[in-house]
mmCIF file of C-alpha atoms in Angstrom:
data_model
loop_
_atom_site.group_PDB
_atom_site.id
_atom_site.type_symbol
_atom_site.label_atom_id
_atom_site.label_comp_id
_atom_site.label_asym_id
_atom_site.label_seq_id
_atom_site.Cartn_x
_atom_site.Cartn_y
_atom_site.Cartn_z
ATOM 1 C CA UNK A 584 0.000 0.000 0.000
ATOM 2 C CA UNK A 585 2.786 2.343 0.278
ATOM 3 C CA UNK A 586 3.406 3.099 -3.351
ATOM 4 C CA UNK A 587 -0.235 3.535 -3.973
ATOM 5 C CA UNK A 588 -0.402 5.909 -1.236
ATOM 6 C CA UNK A 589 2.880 7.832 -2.651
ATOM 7 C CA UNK A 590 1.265 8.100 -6.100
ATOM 8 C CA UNK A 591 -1.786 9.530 -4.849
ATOM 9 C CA UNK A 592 -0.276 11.949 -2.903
ATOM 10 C CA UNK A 593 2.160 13.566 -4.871
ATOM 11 C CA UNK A 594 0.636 12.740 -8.408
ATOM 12 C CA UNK A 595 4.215 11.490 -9.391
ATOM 13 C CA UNK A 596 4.287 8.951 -12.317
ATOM 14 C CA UNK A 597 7.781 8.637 -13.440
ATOM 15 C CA UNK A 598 10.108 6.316 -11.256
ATOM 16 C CA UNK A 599 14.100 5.484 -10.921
ATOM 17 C CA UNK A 600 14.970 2.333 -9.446
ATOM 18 C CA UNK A 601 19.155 2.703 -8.988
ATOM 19 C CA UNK A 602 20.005 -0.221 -6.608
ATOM 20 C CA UNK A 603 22.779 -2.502 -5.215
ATOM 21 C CA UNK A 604 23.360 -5.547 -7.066
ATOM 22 C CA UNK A 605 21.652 -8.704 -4.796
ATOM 23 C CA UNK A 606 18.290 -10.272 -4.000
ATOM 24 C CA UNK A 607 16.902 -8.022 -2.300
ATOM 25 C CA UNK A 608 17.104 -5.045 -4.507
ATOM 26 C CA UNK A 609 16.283 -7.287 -7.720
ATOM 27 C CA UNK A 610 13.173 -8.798 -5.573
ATOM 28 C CA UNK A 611 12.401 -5.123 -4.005
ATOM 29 C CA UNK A 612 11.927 -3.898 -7.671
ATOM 30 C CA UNK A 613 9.633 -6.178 -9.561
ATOM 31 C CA UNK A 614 7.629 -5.610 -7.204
ATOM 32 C CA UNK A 615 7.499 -1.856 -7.253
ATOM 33 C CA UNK A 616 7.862 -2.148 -11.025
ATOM 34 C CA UNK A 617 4.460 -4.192 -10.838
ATOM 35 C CA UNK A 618 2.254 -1.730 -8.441
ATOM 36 C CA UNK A 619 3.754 1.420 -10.299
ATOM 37 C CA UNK A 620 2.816 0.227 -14.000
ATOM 38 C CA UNK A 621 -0.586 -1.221 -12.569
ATOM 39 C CA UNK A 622 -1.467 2.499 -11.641
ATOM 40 C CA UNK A 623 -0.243 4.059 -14.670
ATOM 41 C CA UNK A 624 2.801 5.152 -13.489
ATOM 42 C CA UNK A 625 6.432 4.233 -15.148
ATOM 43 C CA UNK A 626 9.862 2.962 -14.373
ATOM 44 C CA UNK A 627 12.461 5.475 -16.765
ATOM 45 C CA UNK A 628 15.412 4.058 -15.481
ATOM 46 C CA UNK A 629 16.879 0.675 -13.603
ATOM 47 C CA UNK A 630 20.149 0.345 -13.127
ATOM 48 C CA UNK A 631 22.434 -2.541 -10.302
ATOM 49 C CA UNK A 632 25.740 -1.619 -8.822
ATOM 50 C CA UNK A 633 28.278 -3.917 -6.555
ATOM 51 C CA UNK A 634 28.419 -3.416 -2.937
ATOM 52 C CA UNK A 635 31.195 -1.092 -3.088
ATOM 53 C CA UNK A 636 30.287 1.277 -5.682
ATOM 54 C CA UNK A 637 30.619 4.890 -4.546
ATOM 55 C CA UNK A 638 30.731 6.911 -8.021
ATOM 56 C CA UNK A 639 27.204 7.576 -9.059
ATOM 57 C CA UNK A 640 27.942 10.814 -11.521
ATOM 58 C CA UNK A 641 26.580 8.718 -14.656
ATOM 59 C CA UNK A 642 23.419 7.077 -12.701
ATOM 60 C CA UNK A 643 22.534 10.913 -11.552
ATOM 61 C CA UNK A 644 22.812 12.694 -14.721
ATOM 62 C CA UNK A 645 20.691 10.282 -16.079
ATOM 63 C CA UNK A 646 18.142 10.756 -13.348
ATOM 64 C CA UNK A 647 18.149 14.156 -14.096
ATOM 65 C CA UNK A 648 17.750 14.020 -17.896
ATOM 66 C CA UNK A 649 15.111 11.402 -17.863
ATOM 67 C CA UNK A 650 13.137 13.434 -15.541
ATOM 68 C CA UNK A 651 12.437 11.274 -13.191
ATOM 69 C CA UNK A 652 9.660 12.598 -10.279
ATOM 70 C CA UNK A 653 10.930 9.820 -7.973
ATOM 71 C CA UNK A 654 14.008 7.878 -6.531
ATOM 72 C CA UNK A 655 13.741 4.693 -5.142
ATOM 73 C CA UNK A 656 16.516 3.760 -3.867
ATOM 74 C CA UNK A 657 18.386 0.415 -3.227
ATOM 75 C CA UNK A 658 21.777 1.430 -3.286
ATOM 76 C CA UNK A 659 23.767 0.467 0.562
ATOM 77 C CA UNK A 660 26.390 2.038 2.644
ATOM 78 C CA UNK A 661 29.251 2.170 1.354
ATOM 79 C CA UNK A 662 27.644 3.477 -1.728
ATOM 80 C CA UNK A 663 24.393 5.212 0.046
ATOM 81 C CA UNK A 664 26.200 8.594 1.379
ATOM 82 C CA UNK A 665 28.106 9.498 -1.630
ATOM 83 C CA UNK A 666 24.682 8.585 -3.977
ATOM 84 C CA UNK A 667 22.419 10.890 -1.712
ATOM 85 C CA UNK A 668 25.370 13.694 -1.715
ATOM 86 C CA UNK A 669 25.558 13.409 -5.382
ATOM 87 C CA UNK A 670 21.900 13.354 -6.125
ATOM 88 C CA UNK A 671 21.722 16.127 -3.991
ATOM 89 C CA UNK A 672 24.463 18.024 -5.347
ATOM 90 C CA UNK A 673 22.703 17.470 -8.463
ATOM 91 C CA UNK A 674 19.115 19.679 -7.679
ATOM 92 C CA UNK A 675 17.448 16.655 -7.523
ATOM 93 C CA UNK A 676 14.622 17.721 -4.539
ATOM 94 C CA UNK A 677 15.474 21.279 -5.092
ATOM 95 C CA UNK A 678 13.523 20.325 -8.599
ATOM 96 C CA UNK A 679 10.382 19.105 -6.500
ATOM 97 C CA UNK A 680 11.994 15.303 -6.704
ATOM 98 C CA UNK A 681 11.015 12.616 -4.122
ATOM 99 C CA UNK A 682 13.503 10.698 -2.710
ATOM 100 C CA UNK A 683 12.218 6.953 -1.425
ATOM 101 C CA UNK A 684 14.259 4.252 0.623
ATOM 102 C CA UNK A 685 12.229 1.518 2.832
ATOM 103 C CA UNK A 686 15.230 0.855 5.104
ATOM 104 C CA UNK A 687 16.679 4.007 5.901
ATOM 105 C CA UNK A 688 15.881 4.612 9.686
ATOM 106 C CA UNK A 689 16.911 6.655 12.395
ATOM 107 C CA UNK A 690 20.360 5.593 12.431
ATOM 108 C CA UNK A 691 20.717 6.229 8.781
ATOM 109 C CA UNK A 692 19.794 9.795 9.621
ATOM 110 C CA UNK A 693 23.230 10.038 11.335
ATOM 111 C CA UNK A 694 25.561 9.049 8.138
ATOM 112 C CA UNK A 695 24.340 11.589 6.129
ATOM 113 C CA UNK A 696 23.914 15.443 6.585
ATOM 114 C CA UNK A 697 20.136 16.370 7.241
ATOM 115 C CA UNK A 698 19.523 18.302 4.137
ATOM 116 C CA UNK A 699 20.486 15.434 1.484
ATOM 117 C CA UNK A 700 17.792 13.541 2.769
ATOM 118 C CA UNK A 701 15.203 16.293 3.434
ATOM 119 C CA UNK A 702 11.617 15.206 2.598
ATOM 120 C CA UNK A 703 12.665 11.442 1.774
ATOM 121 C CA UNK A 704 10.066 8.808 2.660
ATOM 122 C CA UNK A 705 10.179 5.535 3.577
ATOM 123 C CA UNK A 706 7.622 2.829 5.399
ATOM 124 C CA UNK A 707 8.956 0.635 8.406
ATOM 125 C CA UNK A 708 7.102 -1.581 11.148
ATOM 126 C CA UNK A 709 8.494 1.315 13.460
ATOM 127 C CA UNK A 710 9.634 5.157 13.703
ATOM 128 C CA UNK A 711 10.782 6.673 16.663
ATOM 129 C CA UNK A 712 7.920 9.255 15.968
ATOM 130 C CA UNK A 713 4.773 6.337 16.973
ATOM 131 C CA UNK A 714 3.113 7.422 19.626
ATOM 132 C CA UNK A 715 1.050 4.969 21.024
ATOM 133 C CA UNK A 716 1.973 4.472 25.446
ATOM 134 C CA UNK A 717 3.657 0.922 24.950
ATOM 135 C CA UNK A 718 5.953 2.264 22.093
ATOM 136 C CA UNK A 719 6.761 5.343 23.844
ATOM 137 C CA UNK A 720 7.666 3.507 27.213
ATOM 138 C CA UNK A 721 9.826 1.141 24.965
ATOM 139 C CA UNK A 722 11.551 3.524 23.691
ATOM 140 C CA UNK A 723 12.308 5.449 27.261
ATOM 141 C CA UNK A 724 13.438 2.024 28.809
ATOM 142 C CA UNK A 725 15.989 1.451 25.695
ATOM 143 C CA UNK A 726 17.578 4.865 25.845
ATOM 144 C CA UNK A 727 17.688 4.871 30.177
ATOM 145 C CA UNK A 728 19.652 1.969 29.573
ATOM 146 C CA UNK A 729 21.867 2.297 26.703
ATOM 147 C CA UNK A 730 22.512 6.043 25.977
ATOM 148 C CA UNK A 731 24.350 7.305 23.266
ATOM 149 C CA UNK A 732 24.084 7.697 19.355
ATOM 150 C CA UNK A 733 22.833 4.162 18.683
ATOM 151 C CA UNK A 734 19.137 4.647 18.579
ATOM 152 C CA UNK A 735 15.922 2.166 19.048
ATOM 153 C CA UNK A 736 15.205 2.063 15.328
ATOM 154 C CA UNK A 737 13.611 -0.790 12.702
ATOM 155 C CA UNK A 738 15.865 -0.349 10.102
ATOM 156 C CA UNK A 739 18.919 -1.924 12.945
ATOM 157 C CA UNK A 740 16.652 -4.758 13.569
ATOM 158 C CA UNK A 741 15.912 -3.697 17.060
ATOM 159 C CA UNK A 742 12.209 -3.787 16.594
ATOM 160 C CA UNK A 743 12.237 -7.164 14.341
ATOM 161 C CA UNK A 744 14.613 -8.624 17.363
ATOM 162 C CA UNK A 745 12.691 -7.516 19.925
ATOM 163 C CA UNK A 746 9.280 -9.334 18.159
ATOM 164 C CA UNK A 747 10.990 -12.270 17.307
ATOM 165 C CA UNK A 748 11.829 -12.863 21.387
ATOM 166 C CA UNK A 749 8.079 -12.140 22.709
ATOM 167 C CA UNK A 750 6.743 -14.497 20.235
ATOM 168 C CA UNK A 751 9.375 -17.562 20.843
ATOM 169 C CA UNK A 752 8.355 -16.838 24.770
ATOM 170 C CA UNK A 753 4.576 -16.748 23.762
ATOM 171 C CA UNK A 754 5.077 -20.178 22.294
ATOM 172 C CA UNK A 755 7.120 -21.521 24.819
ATOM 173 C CA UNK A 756 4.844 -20.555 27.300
ATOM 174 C CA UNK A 757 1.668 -21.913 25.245
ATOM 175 C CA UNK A 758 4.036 -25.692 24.735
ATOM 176 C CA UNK A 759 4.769 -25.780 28.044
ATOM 177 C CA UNK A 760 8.266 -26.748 27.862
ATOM 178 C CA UNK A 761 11.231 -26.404 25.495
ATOM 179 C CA UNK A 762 10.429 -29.217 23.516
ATOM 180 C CA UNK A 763 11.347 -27.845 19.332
ATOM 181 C CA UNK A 764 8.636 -29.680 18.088
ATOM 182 C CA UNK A 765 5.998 -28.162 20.708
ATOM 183 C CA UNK A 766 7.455 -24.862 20.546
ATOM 184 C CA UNK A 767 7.178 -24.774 16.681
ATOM 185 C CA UNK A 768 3.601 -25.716 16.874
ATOM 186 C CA UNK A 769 2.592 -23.047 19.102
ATOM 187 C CA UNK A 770 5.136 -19.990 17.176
ATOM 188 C CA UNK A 771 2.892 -20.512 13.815
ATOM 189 C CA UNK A 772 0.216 -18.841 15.511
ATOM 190 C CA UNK A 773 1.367 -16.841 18.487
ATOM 191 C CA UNK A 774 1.046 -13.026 19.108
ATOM 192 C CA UNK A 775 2.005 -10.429 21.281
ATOM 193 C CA UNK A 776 -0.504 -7.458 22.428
ATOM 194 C CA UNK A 777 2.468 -5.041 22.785
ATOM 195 C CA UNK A 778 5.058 -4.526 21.030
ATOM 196 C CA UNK A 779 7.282 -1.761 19.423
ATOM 197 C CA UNK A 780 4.477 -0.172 16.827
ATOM 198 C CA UNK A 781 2.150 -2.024 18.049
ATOM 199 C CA UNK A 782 0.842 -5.925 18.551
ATOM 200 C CA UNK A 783 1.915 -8.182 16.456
ATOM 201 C CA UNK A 784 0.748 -11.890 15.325
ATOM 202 C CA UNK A 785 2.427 -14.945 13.004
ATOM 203 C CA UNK A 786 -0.070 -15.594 10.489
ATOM 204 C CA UNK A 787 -0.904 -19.928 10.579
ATOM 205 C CA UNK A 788 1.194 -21.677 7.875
ATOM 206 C CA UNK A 789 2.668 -18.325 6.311
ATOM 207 C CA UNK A 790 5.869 -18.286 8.997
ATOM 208 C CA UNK A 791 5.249 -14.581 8.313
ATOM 209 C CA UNK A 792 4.191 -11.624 11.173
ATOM 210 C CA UNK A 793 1.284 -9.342 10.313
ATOM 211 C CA UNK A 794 1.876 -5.864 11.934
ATOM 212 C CA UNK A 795 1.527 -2.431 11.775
ATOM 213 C CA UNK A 796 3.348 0.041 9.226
ATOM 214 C CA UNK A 797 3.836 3.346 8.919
ATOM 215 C CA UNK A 798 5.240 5.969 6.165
ATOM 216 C CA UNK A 799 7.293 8.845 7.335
ATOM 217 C CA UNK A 800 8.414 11.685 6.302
ATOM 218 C CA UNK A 801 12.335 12.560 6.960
ATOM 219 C CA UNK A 802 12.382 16.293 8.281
ATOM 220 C CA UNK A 803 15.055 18.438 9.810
ATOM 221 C CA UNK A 804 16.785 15.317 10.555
ATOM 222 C CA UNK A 805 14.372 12.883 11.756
ATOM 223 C CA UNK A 806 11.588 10.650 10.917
ATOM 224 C CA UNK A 807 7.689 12.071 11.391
ATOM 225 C CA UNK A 808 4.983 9.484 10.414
ATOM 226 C CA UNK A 809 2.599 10.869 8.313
ATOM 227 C CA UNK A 810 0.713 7.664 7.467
ATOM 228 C CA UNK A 811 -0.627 4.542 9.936
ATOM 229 C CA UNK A 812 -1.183 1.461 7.277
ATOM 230 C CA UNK A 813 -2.517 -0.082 10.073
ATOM 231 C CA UNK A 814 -1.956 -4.016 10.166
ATOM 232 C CA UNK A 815 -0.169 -5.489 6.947
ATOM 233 C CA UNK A 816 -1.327 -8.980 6.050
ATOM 234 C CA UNK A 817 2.116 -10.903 4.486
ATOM 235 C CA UNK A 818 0.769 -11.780 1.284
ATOM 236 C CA UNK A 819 1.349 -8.099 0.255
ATOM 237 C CA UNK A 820 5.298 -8.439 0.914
ATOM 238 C CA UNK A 821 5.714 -10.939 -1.374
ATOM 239 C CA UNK A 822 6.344 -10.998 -5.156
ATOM 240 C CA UNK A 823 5.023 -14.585 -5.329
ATOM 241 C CA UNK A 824 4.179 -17.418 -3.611
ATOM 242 C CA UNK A 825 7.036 -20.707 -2.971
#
């Protein structure tokens, strides 16, 4: 629902996909490739780089002469601070361009000066913006007990982490013991009422979690949620079934 959502509010049509060269990126963008062309919308560029890339002067020039509305970007660190400085450099936003990236958290805020990233968007099962008491406590807990610059964020699989441990105690608690078999019965459909973002449930036979997710808004160097997506079903995080 997120690029649906993006489309709709910014009446953008015209996408760039530049990405890191692995799975995830490759799998990330036939999807996004799919819901963009379904709603008339149009990839103008798609390019893969290796891990270590860090010279994107070709990728942006073309981003700017193709007119692309917006970015989504795969690219990773090392290649992710010199891309954003270089896009930026470029006049990229300054043009009215969106930058997207569905990882980029808190922590990603710190790598990169405020203003390269200014109005980006992404969607996580967590920002440091939610609001509701159990999140908020969370949150006050973490940084009582480990201060400093490494923040409670999804994108440093802190909130995934912190799921993954309720629900192996849920089903240990429902088997009864720490029998695998037992315990592997009772994980495919445990849940937890509180969590960070929210409560959060494996969906029988899927070995997925549905949960809440959010789209925020990056500005003056953090993340404000603009959107609640409320609780995502699997099935629409997957390019296909296996």
């Amino acid at each position: 629902p997120f690029f649906p959502w993006l489309m709709q509010q910014t009446g953008e049509r015209r996408f760039y996909m530049p990405s890191a060269d692995y799975i995830w990126p490759h799998t990330m963008n036939k999807k996004v490739r799919e819901v963009v062309t379904a709603r008339g919308g149009e990839i103008v560029g798609e390019e893969y780089f290796p891990l270590d890339h860090t010279d994107y002067e070709r990728v942006v020039a073309d981003i700017m002469a193709t007119g692309a509305e917006v970015v989504f970007n795969t690219i990773v660190p090392p290649g992710l601070t010199p891309f954003v400085e270089q896009l930026h450099s470029a006049g990229f936003t300054a043009r009215g361009g969106h930058l997207v990236c569905t990882y980029f958290d808190e922590n990603f805020l710190n790598l990169v000066p405020a203003d390269h990233v200014e109005g980006l968007y992404g969607c996580l099962d967590y920002y440091r913006d939610v609001d509701d008491p159990f999140s908020i406590e969370l949150l006050n807990r973490y940084e009582s007990l480990y201060p400093g610059s490494a923040m409670f964020t999804a994108g440093s699989a802190c909130t995934g982490t912190y799921r993954a441990l309720k629900l192996w105690k849920a089903a240990v608690n429902e088997a009864g013991s720490l029998n695998q078999e037992h315990v592997i019965e009772a994980l495919d459909h445990a849940r937890i009422e509180h969590g960070p973002g929210g409560p959060a449930e494996m969906v029988p036979g899927e070995h997925h979690v549905r949960m809440n997710m959010y789209i925020a808004r990056s500005e003056g160097g953090t993340f404000k949620v603009v959107k609640n997506l409320g609780h995502i079903d699997p099935k629409e995080c997957r390019v296909a079934q296996t």
